[in-house]
Coordinates of C-alpha atoms in Angstrom, one line a residue:
M70 CA -96.6 14.4 50.6
S71 CA -99.1 16.5 48.7
K72 CA -101.6 14.8 46.5
R73 CA -100.7 14.8 42.8
S74 CA -102.7 14.4 39.5
R75 CA -102.6 10.8 38.3
V76 CA -101.8 11.1 34.6
R77 CA -100.5 8.0 32.8
A78 CA -97.3 8.8 30.8
P79 CA -97.6 8.2 27.1
E80 CA -95.2 5.8 25.5
L81 CA -92.0 7.1 23.9
Q82 CA -92.0 7.1 20.1
G83 CA -89.3 8.1 17.7
R84 CA -86.9 7.2 15.0
A85 CA -84.0 5.7 17.0
W86 CA -82.4 5.4 20.4
I87 CA -78.9 6.8 21.1
N88 CA -76.6 5.8 24.0
T89 CA -78.4 2.5 24.6
G90 CA -76.0 0.2 22.7
G91 CA -78.7 -0.2 20.0
K92 CA -81.5 -1.2 22.3
E93 CA -84.9 0.3 22.1
L94 CA -86.4 1.5 25.4
S95 CA -89.9 1.7 26.7
L96 CA -91.5 3.2 29.8
A97 CA -92.6 -0.3 30.8
E98 CA -88.9 -1.3 31.0
L99 CA -88.2 1.7 33.1
R100 CA -91.0 1.1 35.6
G101 CA -89.7 1.2 39.1
R102 CA -87.4 4.1 38.3
V103 CA -88.0 7.9 38.5
V104 CA -87.9 9.0 34.8
L105 CA -87.1 12.6 33.8
L106 CA -87.8 13.4 30.1
D107 CA -85.7 16.3 28.8
F108 CA -87.2 17.7 25.6
W109 CA -84.4 19.5 23.9
T110 CA -82.9 20.5 20.5
F111 CA -79.2 21.1 20.1
C112 CA -79.5 24.6 18.6
C113 CA -81.1 25.9 21.8
V114 CA -78.7 27.5 24.3
N115 CA -81.3 27.2 27.0
C116 CA -81.4 23.4 26.4
L117 CA -77.7 23.3 26.8
H118 CA -78.0 25.1 30.1
V119 CA -80.4 22.5 31.3
L120 CA -78.0 19.7 30.2
D121 CA -75.5 21.2 32.5
E122 CA -78.0 21.8 35.3
L123 CA -78.9 18.1 35.3
R124 CA -75.4 16.7 35.5
E125 CA -75.2 16.8 39.3
L126 CA -78.7 15.4 39.7
E127 CA -78.0 12.6 37.3
E128 CA -74.8 11.6 39.2
A129 CA -76.5 11.8 42.6
H130 CA -79.3 9.4 41.7
R131 CA -77.7 7.2 39.1
D132 CA -79.3 4.0 40.6
S133 CA -82.8 5.4 40.9
L134 CA -83.3 8.1 38.3
V135 CA -83.2 7.6 34.5
I136 CA -82.9 10.8 32.4
V137 CA -84.1 10.4 28.8
G138 CA -83.4 13.1 26.4
V139 CA -86.1 13.5 23.7
H140 CA -84.5 15.3 20.8
S141 CA -87.2 17.4 19.1
P142 CA -85.7 19.4 16.3
K143 CA -86.4 23.0 15.3
F144 CA -84.2 23.3 12.2
V145 CA -84.2 20.9 9.3
H146 CA -80.6 20.1 9.9
E147 CA -81.4 19.0 13.4
A148 CA -83.6 16.2 12.1
E149 CA -80.6 14.5 10.3
P150 CA -79.6 11.3 12.2
R151 CA -75.9 12.0 12.0
A152 CA -76.4 15.5 13.3
V153 CA -78.2 14.2 16.4
L154 CA -75.5 11.6 17.1
D155 CA -72.9 14.4 16.8
A156 CA -74.7 16.6 19.2
V157 CA -75.1 13.9 21.8
E158 CA -71.3 13.5 21.8
R159 CA -70.5 17.2 21.3
Y160 CA -72.4 18.1 24.5
E161 CA -71.4 15.1 26.5
V162 CA -74.9 13.8 27.0
H163 CA -74.5 10.8 29.3
H164 CA -78.0 9.3 29.2
P165 CA -80.2 7.7 26.6
V166 CA -81.6 10.0 23.9
L167 CA -84.7 9.4 21.8
D168 CA -84.4 10.8 18.3
D169 CA -87.9 12.2 17.6
P170 CA -87.6 14.0 14.2
E171 CA -91.4 14.0 13.6
L172 CA -92.1 15.4 17.1
A173 CA -94.3 12.4 17.9
T174 CA -93.4 12.2 21.6
W175 CA -93.3 16.1 21.8
K176 CA -97.0 16.1 20.7
Q177 CA -98.0 13.2 23.0
Y178 CA -96.8 15.3 26.0
A179 CA -98.2 18.5 24.6
V180 CA -94.9 20.3 24.8
R181 CA -94.8 23.9 23.6
A182 CA -91.2 25.0 24.3
W183 CA -87.6 24.1 24.3
P184 CA -86.5 23.0 26.9
T185 CA -89.3 21.2 28.8
L186 CA -88.8 18.7 31.6
V187 CA -91.4 16.1 32.5
V188 CA -91.1 13.9 35.7
I189 CA -92.6 10.4 35.7
D190 CA -92.9 8.5 38.9
P191 CA -91.9 4.8 39.3
E192 CA -95.4 3.7 38.7
G193 CA -95.5 5.4 35.3
Y194 CA -97.5 8.6 36.0
V195 CA -96.6 12.1 35.1
V196 CA -96.2 14.1 38.3
A197 CA -94.6 17.4 37.1
Q198 CA -93.8 19.5 34.0
H199 CA -91.4 22.4 33.9
A200 CA -90.6 24.7 30.9
G201 CA -87.4 26.6 30.6
E202 CA -84.4 26.8 32.9
G203 CA -83.8 27.1 36.6
H204 CA -85.8 24.2 37.8
A205 CA -83.0 21.9 38.8
H206 CA -83.4 22.6 42.6
A207 CA -87.2 21.9 42.4
I208 CA -86.7 18.7 40.4
A209 CA -83.9 17.5 42.8
A210 CA -86.3 17.9 45.7
L211 CA -89.1 16.1 43.9
V212 CA -86.8 13.2 43.0
E213 CA -85.8 12.9 46.6
E214 CA -89.4 12.8 47.6
L215 CA -90.4 10.2 45.0
V216 CA -87.4 8.0 45.9
A217 CA -88.4 8.1 49.6
E218 CA -92.1 7.5 48.9
H219 CA -91.7 4.6 46.4
G220 CA -88.9 3.1 48.4
A221 CA -91.3 2.9 51.3
K222 CA -94.1 1.5 49.1
G223 CA -91.8 -1.1 47.5
T224 CA -92.3 0.3 44.0
L225 CA -88.8 1.6 43.6
R226 CA -86.3 -0.5 41.6
R227 CA -82.7 0.5 42.0
G228 CA -79.8 -0.7 39.8
E229 CA -77.8 0.2 36.8
G230 CA -79.4 2.4 34.2
P231 CA -79.7 1.8 30.5
Y232 CA -77.0 4.2 29.4
V233 CA -74.3 2.7 27.2
P234 CA -71.4 5.1 26.3
P235 CA -70.3 5.2 22.7
E236 CA -66.8 4.1 21.7
P237 CA -64.4 7.1 21.7
E238 CA -62.7 8.1 18.4
A239 CA -59.1 9.2 18.1
T240 CA -58.8 12.6 16.4
D241 CA -56.5 15.6 17.0
L242 CA -59.6 17.8 17.4
R243 CA -63.0 16.9 18.6
F244 CA -65.9 19.2 17.5
P245 CA -63.7 22.4 17.4
G246 CA -65.6 25.6 17.7
K247 CA -63.7 28.7 16.7
V248 CA -60.3 29.6 15.3
L249 CA -57.9 32.5 15.6
R250 CA -54.8 33.3 13.6
L251 CA -52.0 34.4 16.0
P252 CA -49.4 37.0 15.0
S253 CA -46.8 34.2 14.7
G254 CA -48.8 32.7 11.8
T255 CA -50.0 29.7 13.8
F256 CA -53.6 29.0 14.6
L257 CA -55.3 28.7 17.9
V258 CA -58.4 26.5 17.9
S259 CA -61.0 26.0 20.7
D260 CA -61.3 22.2 20.9
T261 CA -64.7 22.5 22.5
T262 CA -65.7 19.0 23.4
R263 CA -62.3 18.2 24.9
H264 CA -62.3 21.5 26.9
E265 CA -58.9 22.7 25.5
L266 CA -57.3 25.2 23.3
V267 CA -55.0 23.7 20.7
E268 CA -52.3 25.6 18.8
L269 CA -51.8 24.3 15.2
A270 CA -48.9 25.0 12.9
A271 CA -49.3 27.4 10.0
D272 CA -50.5 24.4 7.9
G273 CA -53.6 24.2 10.1
E274 CA -53.0 20.6 10.8
R275 CA -49.9 19.8 12.9
V276 CA -50.5 20.1 16.7
L277 CA -47.9 22.3 18.4
R278 CA -49.3 22.4 22.0
R279 CA -52.5 21.9 24.0
I280 CA -53.7 24.3 26.7
G281 CA -55.9 22.5 29.3
G282 CA -56.1 19.0 30.7
G283 CA -59.0 17.7 28.7
E284 CA -61.5 17.8 31.6
R285 CA -64.1 20.4 32.6
G286 CA -63.0 22.9 35.1
L287 CA -62.4 26.6 35.8
V288 CA -58.7 26.7 36.8
D289 CA -56.1 29.4 35.9
G290 CA -52.4 28.6 35.5
P291 CA -49.9 27.1 33.0
P292 CA -51.1 24.9 30.1
S293 CA -51.1 21.6 32.0
A294 CA -53.0 23.0 34.9
A295 CA -55.5 25.3 33.2
R296 CA -59.1 24.0 32.8
F297 CA -61.9 25.2 30.5
S298 CA -65.5 24.0 29.9
E299 CA -66.5 24.0 26.2
P300 CA -64.6 27.1 25.2
Q301 CA -65.6 28.8 21.9
G302 CA -64.6 32.2 20.5
M303 CA -61.3 34.0 20.8
A304 CA -59.9 37.5 20.0
L305 CA -56.6 39.2 20.3
L306 CA -56.3 41.9 23.0
P307 CA -54.1 45.0 22.5
D308 CA -51.5 43.6 25.0
G309 CA -51.0 40.4 22.8
R310 CA -53.1 38.1 25.0
V311 CA -56.0 36.1 23.6
A312 CA -59.5 36.6 25.1
V313 CA -61.4 33.3 25.3
A314 CA -65.2 32.9 25.6
D315 CA -65.2 30.0 28.1
T316 CA -68.8 29.2 27.4
V317 CA -70.0 26.6 29.9
N318 CA -68.0 28.2 32.7
H319 CA -69.9 31.5 32.0
A320 CA -66.5 33.2 32.0
L321 CA -64.1 35.4 30.0
R322 CA -60.6 34.1 30.1
A323 CA -57.2 35.3 28.8
F324 CA -54.5 33.1 27.4
D325 CA -50.9 34.4 27.0
P326 CA -49.3 32.8 23.9
V327 CA -45.9 33.7 25.1
T328 CA -46.0 32.5 28.7
G329 CA -48.7 29.9 28.1
T330 CA -50.6 30.9 31.2
T331 CA -54.4 31.4 31.5
E332 CA -56.2 33.8 33.8
T333 CA -59.9 34.7 34.4
L334 CA -60.9 38.3 33.3
A335 CA -64.6 38.2 34.0
G336 CA -67.4 36.0 35.3
T337 CA -68.0 34.3 38.6
G338 CA -68.4 30.8 37.2
E339 CA -72.2 31.0 37.9
Q340 CA -74.8 31.7 35.2
W341 CA -76.3 35.2 35.0
W342 CA -80.0 35.4 35.9
Q343 CA -82.6 38.2 35.7
G344 CA -82.0 40.6 38.6
D345 CA -78.2 40.1 38.6
A346 CA -75.8 43.0 38.0
T347 CA -75.4 44.0 34.4
R348 CA -72.3 46.0 34.8
G349 CA -69.4 46.2 37.2
P350 CA -65.9 44.7 38.0
G351 CA -65.5 41.7 35.8
H352 CA -64.8 39.2 38.6
E353 CA -68.0 40.3 40.4
V354 CA -70.5 40.0 37.6
A355 CA -72.0 36.7 36.4
L356 CA -72.1 36.0 32.6
S357 CA -74.2 33.6 30.6
S358 CA -72.8 31.4 27.9
P359 CA -70.4 33.8 26.2
W360 CA -70.0 32.3 22.7
D361 CA -67.7 34.7 20.8
V362 CA -65.6 37.8 21.3
A363 CA -64.2 40.5 19.0
W364 CA -62.3 43.8 19.5
F365 CA -64.4 46.7 18.3
D366 CA -64.4 50.5 19.0
G367 CA -61.8 50.2 21.8
L368 CA -63.6 47.5 23.7
L369 CA -63.8 43.7 23.7
W370 CA -67.4 42.7 22.7
I371 CA -68.9 39.5 23.9
A372 CA -71.7 37.6 22.2
M373 CA -73.7 36.6 25.3
A374 CA -75.7 33.8 23.7
G375 CA -77.3 32.7 26.9
V376 CA -79.2 36.0 27.4
H377 CA -79.5 37.2 23.8
Q378 CA -77.3 40.2 24.4
L379 CA -74.0 41.8 23.5
W380 CA -71.8 42.8 26.4
T381 CA -68.4 44.6 26.5
Y382 CA -65.2 44.2 28.6
D383 CA -62.8 47.1 29.1
P384 CA -59.3 45.8 29.7
D385 CA -58.2 49.1 31.2
S386 CA -60.8 49.2 33.9
G387 CA -61.5 45.4 34.1
R388 CA -65.3 46.2 33.9
V389 CA -68.1 44.5 32.0
A390 CA -71.4 46.0 30.9
V391 CA -74.4 45.2 28.7
A392 CA -74.0 47.0 25.4
A393 CA -77.0 45.8 23.3
G394 CA -80.1 43.7 23.7
T395 CA -82.9 43.5 26.3
T396 CA -82.7 39.7 27.0
N397 CA -85.9 39.3 25.0
E398 CA -85.4 36.7 22.2
G399 CA -86.2 37.8 18.7
L400 CA -85.2 40.1 15.8
V401 CA -85.8 43.8 16.6
D402 CA -83.5 46.6 15.2
G403 CA -83.0 50.0 16.7
P404 CA -81.0 51.7 19.4
A405 CA -78.8 49.1 21.1
D406 CA -80.6 49.1 24.4
Q407 CA -83.9 48.4 22.7
A408 CA -82.8 45.8 20.1
W409 CA -83.6 42.1 20.4
F410 CA -81.2 39.3 19.6
A411 CA -81.6 35.5 19.5
Q412 CA -78.6 33.6 20.6
P413 CA -75.8 35.7 19.0
S414 CA -72.9 33.3 18.4
G415 CA -70.4 34.9 16.0
L416 CA -68.7 38.3 15.9
A417 CA -66.3 40.0 13.5
A418 CA -65.2 43.6 13.4
S419 CA -64.5 45.9 10.5
A420 CA -63.5 49.5 11.0
E421 CA -67.0 50.8 11.3
R422 CA -69.2 47.8 12.0
L423 CA -69.4 44.8 14.4
W424 CA -70.9 42.0 12.4
V425 CA -73.1 39.5 14.3
A426 CA -74.2 36.0 13.4
D427 CA -77.6 35.9 15.2
S428 CA -78.1 32.1 15.1
E429 CA -81.7 31.5 16.2
T430 CA -83.1 34.1 13.8
S431 CA -80.8 32.7 11.1
A432 CA -79.7 36.3 10.6
L433 CA -76.6 38.4 9.8
R434 CA -76.8 41.7 11.7
W435 CA -74.4 44.5 12.6
V436 CA -73.8 47.1 15.3
E437 CA -72.6 50.6 14.4
R438 CA -71.9 53.9 16.3
E439 CA -74.8 56.4 16.4
G440 CA -74.1 59.6 18.2
E441 CA -73.0 58.7 21.7
G442 CA -74.4 55.2 21.5
Y443 CA -74.9 52.3 19.1
R444 CA -77.6 51.1 16.7
V445 CA -78.4 47.5 15.6
R446 CA -79.4 46.8 12.0
T447 CA -80.1 43.6 10.1
A448 CA -78.6 42.7 6.7
V449 CA -80.2 39.2 6.2
G450 CA -82.9 37.5 8.2
T451 CA -86.6 37.9 9.2
G452 CA -87.2 36.2 12.5
L453 CA -87.2 33.0 14.6
F454 CA -89.1 30.7 12.3
D455 CA -87.9 31.3 8.8
F456 CA -84.7 29.8 7.4
G457 CA -83.3 28.0 4.4
H458 CA -80.6 28.3 1.7
R459 CA -81.4 31.0 -0.7
D460 CA -79.0 33.3 -2.5
G461 CA -79.9 36.7 -4.0
P462 CA -80.9 40.1 -2.7
A463 CA -80.5 40.4 1.1
E464 CA -84.2 40.9 1.7
Q465 CA -84.9 37.5 0.1
A466 CA -81.8 35.5 1.1
L467 CA -82.0 32.9 3.8
F468 CA -79.5 31.3 6.2
Q469 CA -79.9 28.3 8.6
H470 CA -78.5 28.9 12.1
P471 CA -75.2 30.6 11.2
L472 CA -72.5 30.5 14.0
G473 CA -69.6 32.5 12.6
V474 CA -68.7 35.6 10.6
T475 CA -65.5 36.8 9.0
V476 CA -64.7 40.1 7.4
L477 CA -63.1 39.6 4.0
P478 CA -60.4 42.0 2.5
D479 CA -62.9 43.6 0.2
G480 CA -65.2 44.6 3.1
S481 CA -67.7 41.8 2.4
V482 CA -68.6 39.3 5.0
A483 CA -68.2 35.5 4.9
V484 CA -70.9 33.7 7.0
A485 CA -70.4 30.2 8.4
D486 CA -73.9 29.1 7.5
T487 CA -73.7 26.2 9.9
Y488 CA -76.8 24.1 9.4
N489 CA -76.6 24.5 5.6
H490 CA -73.0 23.2 5.7
A491 CA -72.1 26.2 3.5
L492 CA -69.8 29.2 3.4
R493 CA -71.8 32.2 2.2
R494 CA -70.9 35.8 1.4
Y495 CA -72.8 39.0 1.9
D496 CA -71.7 42.1 0.0
P497 CA -72.8 45.3 1.8
V498 CA -72.3 47.3 -1.4
S499 CA -74.6 45.3 -3.7
G500 CA -76.7 43.8 -1.0
E501 CA -76.3 40.4 -2.5
V502 CA -75.8 37.0 -0.8
T503 CA -73.9 34.3 -2.7
T504 CA -72.6 30.8 -1.8
L505 CA -68.8 30.4 -1.8
A506 CA -68.6 26.7 -0.9
T507 CA -70.8 23.8 0.2
D508 CA -70.4 20.4 1.8
L509 CA -68.6 21.8 4.8
R510 CA -69.9 19.8 7.7
E511 CA -71.3 22.1 10.4
L512 CA -68.8 24.8 9.8
S513 CA -68.7 27.1 12.8
D514 CA -66.0 29.7 12.1
A515 CA -63.5 30.8 9.5
V516 CA -60.3 32.8 9.4
L517 CA -58.2 34.3 6.6
G518 CA -55.1 32.3 5.8
T519 CA -51.9 33.6 4.2
A520 CA -51.8 34.5 0.5
H521 CA -48.8 36.8 -0.1
G522 CA -46.1 37.1 2.6
D523 CA -46.9 37.0 6.3
E524 CA -50.1 39.0 6.3
P525 CA -53.6 37.5 6.2
G526 CA -54.4 37.3 2.5
G527 CA -57.4 37.7 0.4
D528 CA -57.5 34.6 -1.7
E529 CA -57.7 31.8 0.9
I530 CA -59.6 31.1 4.1
L531 CA -59.5 28.3 6.8
V532 CA -62.9 27.0 7.8
V533 CA -63.7 25.1 11.0
E534 CA -65.5 22.0 9.9
S535 CA -66.7 21.2 13.4
A536 CA -68.5 17.9 12.6
R537 CA -65.4 16.7 10.6
H538 CA -63.1 17.7 13.5
R539 CA -60.7 19.7 11.3
L540 CA -59.7 22.9 9.6
T541 CA -60.3 23.0 5.9
R542 CA -58.3 25.4 3.6
L543 CA -60.3 26.9 0.8
R544 CA -59.3 29.3 -2.0
L545 CA -61.8 32.1 -2.3
P546 CA -63.3 31.9 -5.8
E547 CA -63.7 35.0 -8.0
E548 CA -67.3 34.2 -8.4
A549 CA -69.7 32.6 -6.0
V550 CA -71.2 29.1 -6.6
R551 CA -75.0 29.3 -7.2
V552 CA -77.1 26.7 -5.5
A553 CA -80.8 25.7 -5.7
E554 CA -82.8 27.8 -3.3
V555 CA -84.6 26.1 -0.4
A556 CA -86.9 27.9 2.1
H557 CA -88.2 26.4 5.4
R558 CA -90.4 27.2 8.3
T559 CA -90.2 25.5 11.7
Q560 CA -92.2 22.3 11.5
R561 CA -94.1 22.8 14.7
E562 CA -97.9 22.7 14.1
A563 CA -99.7 26.0 14.6
T564 CA -102.1 26.3 17.6
E565 CA -105.6 27.2 16.5
V566 CA -106.9 30.2 18.4
A567 CA -110.3 31.9 18.2
P568 CA -110.6 35.4 16.8
G569 CA -111.0 38.3 19.2
E570 CA -109.9 37.9 22.8
V571 CA -107.6 35.1 23.9
E572 CA -106.6 34.5 27.5
L573 CA -102.9 33.8 28.0
D574 CA -102.5 31.8 31.2
I575 CA -98.9 31.0 32.5
V576 CA -99.2 28.0 34.8
F577 CA -96.8 28.4 37.7
Q578 CA -96.8 26.6 41.0
A579 CA -94.0 27.2 43.4
P580 CA -92.1 24.0 44.1
A581 CA -92.8 22.1 47.3
G582 CA -91.3 24.0 50.3
Q583 CA -91.0 27.3 48.4
K584 CA -93.2 30.3 48.0
L585 CA -93.3 33.3 45.6
D586 CA -90.6 35.8 46.5
D587 CA -92.4 39.2 46.8
R588 CA -90.0 40.8 49.4
Y589 CA -88.8 43.4 46.9
G590 CA -91.8 43.8 44.7
P591 CA -93.7 41.6 42.2
S592 CA -92.2 38.1 41.9
T593 CA -93.5 37.5 38.4
R594 CA -93.1 39.1 35.0
L595 CA -94.9 38.6 31.7
L596 CA -93.9 40.1 28.4
V597 CA -96.0 39.6 25.3
S598 CA -95.4 40.5 21.6
A599 CA -96.1 39.1 18.2
T600 CA -94.8 38.5 14.7
P601 CA -96.1 40.2 12.7
P602 CA -96.8 43.0 15.3
E603 CA -100.1 43.6 13.6
L604 CA -101.4 40.2 14.9
L605 CA -102.1 41.8 18.3
A606 CA -104.6 44.6 18.5
D607 CA -104.3 44.8 22.3
G608 CA -102.4 43.1 25.1
E609 CA -98.8 43.4 24.1
G610 CA -96.1 44.7 26.5
Q611 CA -94.8 44.0 29.9
G612 CA -96.7 43.4 33.2
T613 CA -96.4 41.5 36.5
E614 CA -99.5 39.2 36.3
L615 CA -99.0 35.7 34.8
R616 CA -102.5 35.9 33.2
R617 CA -103.4 38.3 30.4
T618 CA -106.2 38.7 27.9
V619 CA -105.0 39.7 24.5
R620 CA -107.1 40.8 21.5
L621 CA -106.2 39.5 18.0
A622 CA -106.6 41.9 15.2
E623 CA -109.1 41.4 12.5
G624 CA -107.8 40.3 9.1
V625 CA -104.5 38.7 10.4
T626 CA -105.0 35.0 10.2
E627 CA -101.6 33.6 11.4
G628 CA -98.4 34.6 13.1
V629 CA -96.3 33.9 16.2
L630 CA -97.1 34.9 19.8
H631 CA -93.9 35.7 21.7
V632 CA -94.4 35.1 25.4
S633 CA -91.7 35.6 28.0
A634 CA -92.4 34.6 31.7
M635 CA -90.4 34.8 34.8
A636 CA -91.1 33.8 38.5
A637 CA -89.0 34.0 41.6
S638 CA -89.4 31.6 44.5
C639 CA -87.7 31.2 47.8
D640 CA -87.6 28.5 50.5
D641 CA -90.6 28.9 52.7
D642 CA -89.0 28.6 56.2
P643 CA -89.7 31.5 58.6
A644 CA -86.8 30.4 60.8
N645 CA -84.3 30.8 58.0
E646 CA -83.1 34.4 57.8
Y647 CA -81.3 33.8 54.5
P648 CA -83.6 31.4 52.4
A649 CA -82.3 30.1 49.1
C650 CA -84.0 31.7 46.2
H651 CA -84.5 30.5 42.6
M652 CA -85.5 32.0 39.3
H653 CA -87.7 30.2 36.8
Q654 CA -88.0 31.6 33.3
Q655 CA -88.9 30.7 29.8
D656 CA -89.6 32.3 26.4
W657 CA -92.2 30.7 24.1
G658 CA -92.7 31.4 20.4
V659 CA -96.1 29.9 19.7
P660 CA -97.2 29.7 16.0
V661 CA -100.9 30.4 15.9
R662 CA -103.6 30.2 13.3
V663 CA -106.9 32.1 13.8
T664 CA -110.0 29.9 13.2
D665 CA -113.6 30.1 14.4
A666 CA -113.1 26.6 16.0
G667 CA -109.9 27.7 17.8
R668 CA -109.4 27.9 21.5
S669 CA -109.9 31.1 23.5
R670 CA -107.5 30.1 26.3
L671 CA -103.8 29.4 25.7
A672 CA -102.1 27.8 28.8
L673 CA -98.3 27.6 28.9
V674 CA -96.7 25.6 31.8
L675 CA -93.8 27.3 33.4
A676 CA -93.9 24.9 36.4
G677 CA -96.6 22.5 37.5
L678 CA -99.0 20.3 35.5
D679 CA -102.0 21.8 33.7
E680 CA -104.2 19.0 32.3
S681 CA -106.8 21.5 31.0
A682 CA -104.2 22.9 28.6
G683 CA -104.0 19.7 26.7
G684 CA -101.3 18.1 28.8
P685 CA -100.2 14.5 28.8
A686 CA -103.1 12.1 28.8

């Protein structure tokens, strides 16, 4: 076994413990077990990917490994105690979670990105740190190694872990995600946490039938046999079937309301990674956390939250393709293939525009035809770190992590402003944002109800109150309700950097038994940009080296460095003709402040342990 740094793990500090039966935990109590800290926040789709990556590892080493989630919020809403409790249940987190709203433990471990994983050995020392996704294989190998080593030393303590499951609650829906009005006048709801679709009567309350067995799975067939995994958005296809974004299965499904059967249209069941195909027959191309779907311009559009893109599916050919976005996370308008999104999670189509709830930038955006292609524009929103609740002109208005959009009869757009618990309205004619209703707990979608006759009407709307486990019927008021404005910035402290040249150093060490995969060219990639763009005088753009010197512009004293890194590694076994390969990637948004006393080197750990970067000590 290779020699590792001996860095004592700092104690865990926070507001409260979840999933422990009310007991507070300490690292001293966990001595003798391998401990894996998962720094996450529930708005972050990459964090949700890691939760799923860890499920198999957690089950395989339940008697020797303790996973501790450290919830470190980005948005103000994510610091609310009730919201964290809800998220732990919503995403089926089956291990202890430390609620750390002040980022105390985050700072102790010098974490810079969501998600970050830290491995602590049974003697209480930090032995590895990994930022981003795709590290499950390396961590599994490390856990095996630590269990064997400390088992032989007598420092491993096996037994039941500290996880105590919460008592289940009986409700017809459990954290529903999206809603669709069927031609029959009934409503189809994605009952996300129970992995089902639920058809409700026209009153939006009475359950008519359930599709799916209530357990995770990717199975086609009749209602009792079909299986989903945290389904979200739905849209009607021209043939009368319902397209379903089966989010955690990374699949596009189709449900037939007449026959009750479900089939898979696209996706392999595996998550898309850089280098995978971006177009082709639906059953042969991997997807990544599809969150919503909408029919627009003759195609089914998919909000591919997991890779910050929009894709399309053509029912006639059965093919999928990237339609907008580069996989870089941020807010950049322009031609569709050059635009940046940040976790698009809600779609709604009018005749000429596809409206997008771009959740991580707290933005309302749209796609429209331009010549032979498409262009992306922004109505409301400025970037990854500014959010709040402010009405008024679009250039001044603020949302907080919206998840849904609905086109209203007058051409305006209702926004499910999720973390503000408010239904908002954007008027494209006046450019004004107003508030329609408040106190709607984590609303995630809305659909027009019936007002006159059988057609969707203009004076009432059904809202999915996800955290209240119900649909709520509202009458659309003639005038919006004004609320006191609130503006926020992400509470992470800015890193002080020196003026002039700053060295960006991405720390990556291939996991034990692996090497960088350079068989088909460079195995690493680094992309650097800034908000505002004027922050960087030199050094932005893409390259293959994980180290770069950038030059900060004179006169710009603060901003955000956007750094995206990727590394590919393969098993280092010359005798194996087909080695297993793995992708490691992470995006960082690092708030910086330029000061004379600031650092001239900024190290970001992709995989490994870099104590010189201010790591755990």
